[in-house]
mmCIF file of C-alpha atoms in Angstrom:
data_model
loop_
_atom_site.group_PDB
_atom_site.id
_atom_site.type_symbol
_atom_site.label_atom_id
_atom_site.label_comp_id
_atom_site.label_asym_id
_atom_site.label_seq_id
_atom_site.Cartn_x
_atom_site.Cartn_y
_atom_site.Cartn_z
ATOM 1 C CA LEU A 1136 4.753 8.709 -8.362
ATOM 2 C CA ALA A 1137 2.857 8.881 -11.665
ATOM 3 C CA LEU A 1138 0.341 6.203 -12.647
ATOM 4 C CA TYR A 1139 -3.119 5.566 -14.007
ATOM 5 C CA PHE A 1140 -5.725 2.989 -13.056
ATOM 6 C CA HIS A 1141 -9.222 1.930 -14.066
ATOM 7 C CA SER A 1142 -12.228 2.293 -11.826
ATOM 8 C CA GLY A 1143 -15.999 2.110 -11.941
ATOM 9 C CA GLU A 1144 -18.104 5.155 -11.108
ATOM 10 C CA ARG A 1145 -18.535 5.547 -7.339
ATOM 11 C CA GLU A 1146 -15.910 2.836 -6.841
ATOM 12 C CA GLU A 1147 -13.263 3.865 -4.306
ATOM 13 C CA LYS A 1148 -9.603 3.265 -5.130
ATOM 14 C CA CYS A 1149 -6.840 3.831 -2.584
ATOM 15 C CA ILE A 1150 -3.057 4.012 -2.656
ATOM 16 C CA ILE A 1151 -0.630 4.058 0.268
ATOM 17 C CA GLU A 1152 2.126 6.673 0.369
ATOM 18 C CA ASP A 1153 4.886 6.468 2.986
ATOM 19 C CA VAL A 1154 5.508 10.093 4.007
ATOM 20 C CA PRO A 1155 7.857 11.662 6.596
ATOM 21 C CA SER A 1156 6.398 14.117 9.092
ATOM 22 C CA ASP A 1157 5.958 17.803 8.218
ATOM 23 C CA THR A 1158 6.088 17.101 4.474
ATOM 24 C CA LEU A 1159 4.035 18.662 1.693
ATOM 25 C CA VAL A 1160 2.299 16.206 -0.646
ATOM 26 C CA ILE A 1161 0.765 17.459 -3.907
ATOM 27 C CA GLY A 1162 -1.448 15.322 -6.138
ATOM 28 C CA ASN A 1163 -2.615 16.027 -9.683
ATOM 29 C CA TYR A 1164 -5.310 13.881 -11.271
ATOM 30 C CA LYS A 1165 -7.408 13.696 -14.430
ATOM 31 C CA VAL A 1166 -10.479 11.509 -15.017
ATOM 32 C CA GLN A 1167 -11.381 10.026 -18.404
ATOM 33 C CA ARG A 1168 -14.660 8.179 -19.085
ATOM 34 C CA TRP A 1169 -15.046 5.236 -21.464
ATOM 35 C CA ASP A 1170 -17.075 6.052 -24.569
ATOM 36 C CA ILE A 1171 -19.034 3.036 -25.831
ATOM 37 C CA HIS A 1172 -19.480 4.446 -29.352
ATOM 38 C CA LYS A 1173 -15.850 5.495 -29.895
ATOM 39 C CA GLN A 1174 -14.527 2.520 -27.925
ATOM 40 C CA ASP A 1175 -11.992 4.798 -26.276
ATOM 41 C CA PHE A 1176 -11.522 6.985 -23.211
ATOM 42 C CA LEU A 1177 -12.670 10.573 -23.662
ATOM 43 C CA GLU A 1178 -10.205 13.309 -22.751
ATOM 44 C CA SER A 1179 -12.650 14.826 -20.278
ATOM 45 C CA ALA A 1180 -15.379 13.433 -18.067
ATOM 46 C CA PRO A 1181 -18.041 16.168 -17.797
ATOM 47 C CA GLY A 1182 -20.510 15.797 -14.980
ATOM 48 C CA LEU A 1183 -18.097 13.814 -12.843
ATOM 49 C CA GLY A 1184 -16.449 14.951 -9.630
ATOM 50 C CA MET A 1185 -13.687 13.276 -7.678
ATOM 51 C CA PHE A 1186 -13.959 12.853 -3.928
ATOM 52 C CA VAL A 1187 -10.462 12.773 -2.364
ATOM 53 C CA THR A 1188 -9.853 11.463 1.156
ATOM 54 C CA VAL A 1189 -6.489 11.304 2.930
ATOM 55 C CA THR A 1190 -6.074 9.310 6.148
ATOM 56 C CA THR A 1191 -3.070 9.499 8.490
ATOM 57 C CA PRO A 1192 -1.283 6.450 10.006
ATOM 58 C CA SER A 1193 -3.363 7.043 13.156
ATOM 59 C CA ALA A 1194 -6.587 6.689 11.067
ATOM 60 C CA GLU A 1195 -7.374 10.420 11.308
ATOM 61 C CA VAL A 1196 -8.899 12.068 8.232
ATOM 62 C CA LEU A 1197 -6.466 14.732 7.059
ATOM 63 C CA LEU A 1198 -8.290 15.735 3.860
ATOM 64 C CA SER A 1199 -11.820 15.085 2.635
ATOM 65 C CA LYS A 1200 -12.971 17.203 -0.284
ATOM 66 C CA LEU A 1201 -14.913 17.023 -3.553
ATOM 67 C CA TYR A 1202 -13.062 18.221 -6.679
ATOM 68 C CA GLY A 1203 -13.894 18.363 -10.384
ATOM 69 C CA PRO A 1204 -13.002 15.849 -13.121
ATOM 70 C CA GLN A 1205 -9.470 17.282 -13.158
ATOM 71 C CA GLY A 1206 -7.681 19.001 -10.327
ATOM 72 C CA THR A 1207 -4.943 19.301 -7.738
ATOM 73 C CA PHE A 1208 -5.072 18.431 -4.043
ATOM 74 C CA SER A 1209 -2.436 18.918 -1.368
ATOM 75 C CA PHE A 1210 -1.832 18.218 2.295
ATOM 76 C CA THR A 1211 0.984 18.459 4.829
ATOM 77 C CA SER A 1212 1.720 15.422 6.969
ATOM 78 C CA TYR A 1213 2.275 15.845 10.693
ATOM 79 C CA LEU A 1214 2.977 12.150 11.374
ATOM 80 C CA SER A 1215 5.552 9.882 9.782
ATOM 81 C CA GLY A 1216 4.169 6.735 8.214
ATOM 82 C CA GLU A 1217 1.774 5.319 5.663
ATOM 83 C CA HIS A 1218 -0.881 7.783 4.501
ATOM 84 C CA VAL A 1219 -3.869 6.341 2.629
ATOM 85 C CA ILE A 1220 -5.020 8.436 -0.349
ATOM 86 C CA CYS A 1221 -8.452 7.417 -1.670
ATOM 87 C CA LEU A 1222 -10.260 8.664 -4.773
ATOM 88 C CA GLN A 1223 -13.904 8.037 -5.535
ATOM 89 C CA SER A 1224 -15.902 9.402 -8.465
ATOM 90 C CA ASN A 1225 -19.102 11.265 -7.746
ATOM 91 C CA SER A 1226 -21.750 10.488 -10.377
ATOM 92 C CA THR A 1227 -24.334 13.196 -11.034
ATOM 93 C CA ARG A 1228 -27.574 13.465 -12.972
ATOM 94 C CA PHE A 1229 -25.512 14.509 -16.026
ATOM 95 C CA VAL A 1230 -23.936 11.065 -16.236
ATOM 96 C CA ALA A 1231 -25.951 8.809 -18.497
ATOM 97 C CA PHE A 1232 -24.705 5.450 -17.281
ATOM 98 C CA ALA A 1233 -23.587 5.219 -13.673
ATOM 99 C CA GLY A 1234 -21.092 2.413 -13.220
ATOM 100 C CA SER A 1235 -19.275 2.986 -16.526
ATOM 101 C CA LYS A 1236 -15.519 2.497 -16.686
ATOM 102 C CA LEU A 1237 -13.204 5.366 -15.777
ATOM 103 C CA ARG A 1238 -9.476 5.903 -16.236
ATOM 104 C CA ILE A 1239 -7.835 8.017 -13.533
ATOM 105 C CA HIS A 1240 -4.407 9.528 -14.128
ATOM 106 C CA LEU A 1241 -2.659 10.357 -10.847
ATOM 107 C CA ASP A 1242 0.635 12.141 -10.233
ATOM 108 C CA ILE A 1243 1.797 12.481 -6.612
ATOM 109 C CA ARG A 1244 4.790 14.604 -5.594
ATOM 110 C CA VAL A 1245 6.132 14.246 -2.061
ATOM 111 C CA GLY A 1246 8.009 17.134 -0.481
ATOM 112 C CA GLU A 1247 8.099 19.163 -3.667
ATOM 113 C CA HIS A 1248 6.864 22.667 -4.369
ATOM 114 C CA PHE A 1249 6.037 23.183 -8.017
ATOM 115 C CA LEU A 1250 7.922 25.968 -9.744
ATOM 116 C CA ASP A 1251 5.825 28.959 -10.685
ATOM 117 C CA GLU A 1252 6.599 29.390 -14.396
ATOM 118 C CA SER A 1253 5.621 33.066 -14.339
ATOM 119 C CA VAL A 1254 8.343 33.661 -11.761
ATOM 120 C CA VAL A 1255 10.845 31.431 -13.516
ATOM 121 C CA GLN A 1256 10.345 33.344 -16.757
ATOM 122 C CA ALA A 1257 10.560 36.729 -15.076
ATOM 123 C CA LYS A 1258 12.824 39.325 -16.628
ATOM 124 C CA ASP A 1259 14.479 40.000 -13.314
ATOM 125 C CA LYS A 1260 17.158 37.297 -13.308
ATOM 126 C CA VAL A 1261 18.081 37.977 -9.689
ATOM 127 C CA ASN A 1262 14.554 37.071 -8.560
ATOM 128 C CA GLU A 1263 14.667 33.964 -10.751
ATOM 129 C CA VAL A 1264 17.963 32.850 -9.222
ATOM 130 C CA ASN A 1265 16.660 33.557 -5.701
ATOM 131 C CA PHE A 1266 13.502 31.596 -6.407
ATOM 132 C CA ARG A 1267 15.426 28.615 -7.775
ATOM 133 C CA LEU A 1268 17.794 28.766 -4.798
ATOM 134 C CA GLU A 1269 14.851 28.686 -2.372
ATOM 135 C CA HIS A 1270 13.458 25.735 -4.308
ATOM 136 C CA LEU A 1271 16.780 23.874 -4.017
ATOM 137 C CA ILE A 1272 16.941 24.613 -0.273
ATOM 138 C CA GLU A 1273 13.431 23.154 0.124
ATOM 139 C CA GLU A 1274 14.569 20.075 -1.795
ATOM 140 C CA ILE A 1275 17.582 19.704 0.532
ATOM 141 C CA HIS A 1276 15.310 19.975 3.588
ATOM 142 C CA HIS A 1277 13.005 17.335 2.105
ATOM 143 C CA ILE A 1278 15.933 14.963 1.412
ATOM 144 C CA SER A 1279 17.145 15.496 4.975
ATOM 145 C CA LYS A 1280 13.654 14.652 6.326
ATOM 146 C CA GLU A 1281 13.531 11.535 4.147
ATOM 147 C CA GLN A 1282 16.931 10.407 5.444
ATOM 148 C CA ASN A 1283 15.913 10.987 9.070
ATOM 149 C CA TYR A 1284 12.686 9.076 8.491
ATOM 150 C CA GLU A 1285 14.582 6.161 6.917
ATOM 151 C CA ARG A 1286 16.969 6.161 9.906
ATOM 152 C CA GLU A 1287 13.979 5.994 12.285
ATOM 153 C CA ARG A 1288 12.508 3.089 10.332
ATOM 154 C CA GLU A 1289 15.854 1.295 10.259
ATOM 155 C CA GLU A 1290 16.271 1.774 14.027
ATOM 156 C CA LYS A 1291 12.750 0.460 14.645
ATOM 157 C CA PHE A 1292 13.412 -2.544 12.401
ATOM 158 C CA ARG A 1293 16.734 -3.224 14.160
ATOM 159 C CA LYS A 1294 15.074 -3.148 17.589
ATOM 160 C CA THR A 1295 12.321 -5.483 16.394
ATOM 161 C CA SER A 1296 14.936 -7.875 14.967
ATOM 162 C CA GLU A 1297 16.938 -7.831 18.212
ATOM 163 C CA GLU A 1298 13.797 -8.517 20.277
ATOM 164 C CA THR A 1299 12.837 -11.373 17.955
ATOM 165 C CA ASN A 1300 16.346 -12.877 18.137
ATOM 166 C CA SER A 1301 16.295 -12.578 21.932
ATOM 167 C CA ASN A 1302 12.902 -14.325 22.098
ATOM 168 C CA ILE A 1303 14.148 -17.096 19.796
ATOM 169 C CA LEU A 1304 17.251 -17.582 21.991
ATOM 170 C CA TRP A 1305 15.186 -17.874 25.180
ATOM 171 C CA TRP A 1306 12.755 -20.244 23.499
ATOM 172 C CA ALA A 1307 15.682 -22.425 22.344
ATOM 173 C CA ILE A 1308 17.056 -22.479 25.911
ATOM 174 C CA VAL A 1309 13.634 -23.421 27.308
ATOM 175 C CA GLN A 1310 13.263 -26.186 24.685
ATOM 176 C CA THR A 1311 16.727 -27.536 25.530
ATOM 177 C CA LEU A 1312 15.923 -27.598 29.259
ATOM 178 C CA ILE A 1313 12.612 -29.375 28.566
ATOM 179 C CA LEU A 1314 14.345 -31.981 26.382
ATOM 180 C CA ILE A 1315 17.064 -32.565 29.012
ATOM 181 C CA SER A 1316 14.393 -32.912 31.731
ATOM 182 C CA ILE A 1317 12.415 -35.401 29.641
ATOM 183 C CA GLY A 1318 15.614 -37.359 28.910
ATOM 184 C CA ILE A 1319 16.544 -37.540 32.601
ATOM 185 C CA TRP A 1320 12.983 -38.573 33.497
ATOM 186 C CA GLN A 1321 12.977 -41.317 30.822
ATOM 187 C CA ILE A 1322 16.352 -42.692 32.000
ATOM 188 C CA LYS A 1323 15.134 -42.704 35.618
ATOM 189 C CA SER A 1324 11.840 -44.389 34.648
ATOM 190 C CA LEU A 1325 13.699 -47.032 32.606
ATOM 191 C CA ARG A 1326 16.149 -47.662 35.464
ATOM 192 C CA ASP A 1327 13.278 -48.023 37.966
ATOM 193 C CA PHE A 1328 11.535 -50.416 35.554
ATOM 194 C CA PHE A 1329 14.636 -52.606 35.253
ATOM 195 C CA ILE A 1330 15.081 -52.610 39.047
ATOM 196 C CA SER A 1331 11.431 -53.569 39.589
ATOM 197 C CA LYS A 1332 11.786 -56.446 37.135
ATOM 198 C CA LYS A 1333 15.085 -57.431 38.784
ATOM 199 C CA LEU A 1334 16.909 -57.182 35.481
ATOM 200 C CA VAL A 1335 19.804 -55.290 37.051
#
């Protein structure tokens, strides 16, 4: 997931990431600040920090840390489900105009370990091959976790659908019985009315 969004200073922006359990999540971000004179976003935002908070599906804070204007954060999930990742700028005395517009570039990788280029470019080709093989094995494990998580979600959805269908069926039966009872009562009332008026 790679995106960018605009935000005001000290304004909190959150995204929701659906993550399987026991999965590494790595996020890279960069903050740019709007320059009134140049009418453009500056490449760096000196004096600004970024406060990153990650909340689990059970509303437990998994990560809460202050970083610089550009950085990397990571966490490992222990629950399957929607994790809320929030970023909020931290204005300081070096910032001239608090509340100015910011552009935040965010790149989130789920279940992926970044390749160490120094190892990849090593002269020892055997180590390079071993490293790449370990990376591929990690990718396979991550895909397997994703598939298991999707199966769990599908099973949960199927059970919910079956329960809903069962409830609808019982409600339809109850409605039918009520309508039949009302019909029988109306016929009996009409018959009694005719008898009382000596029309039959």
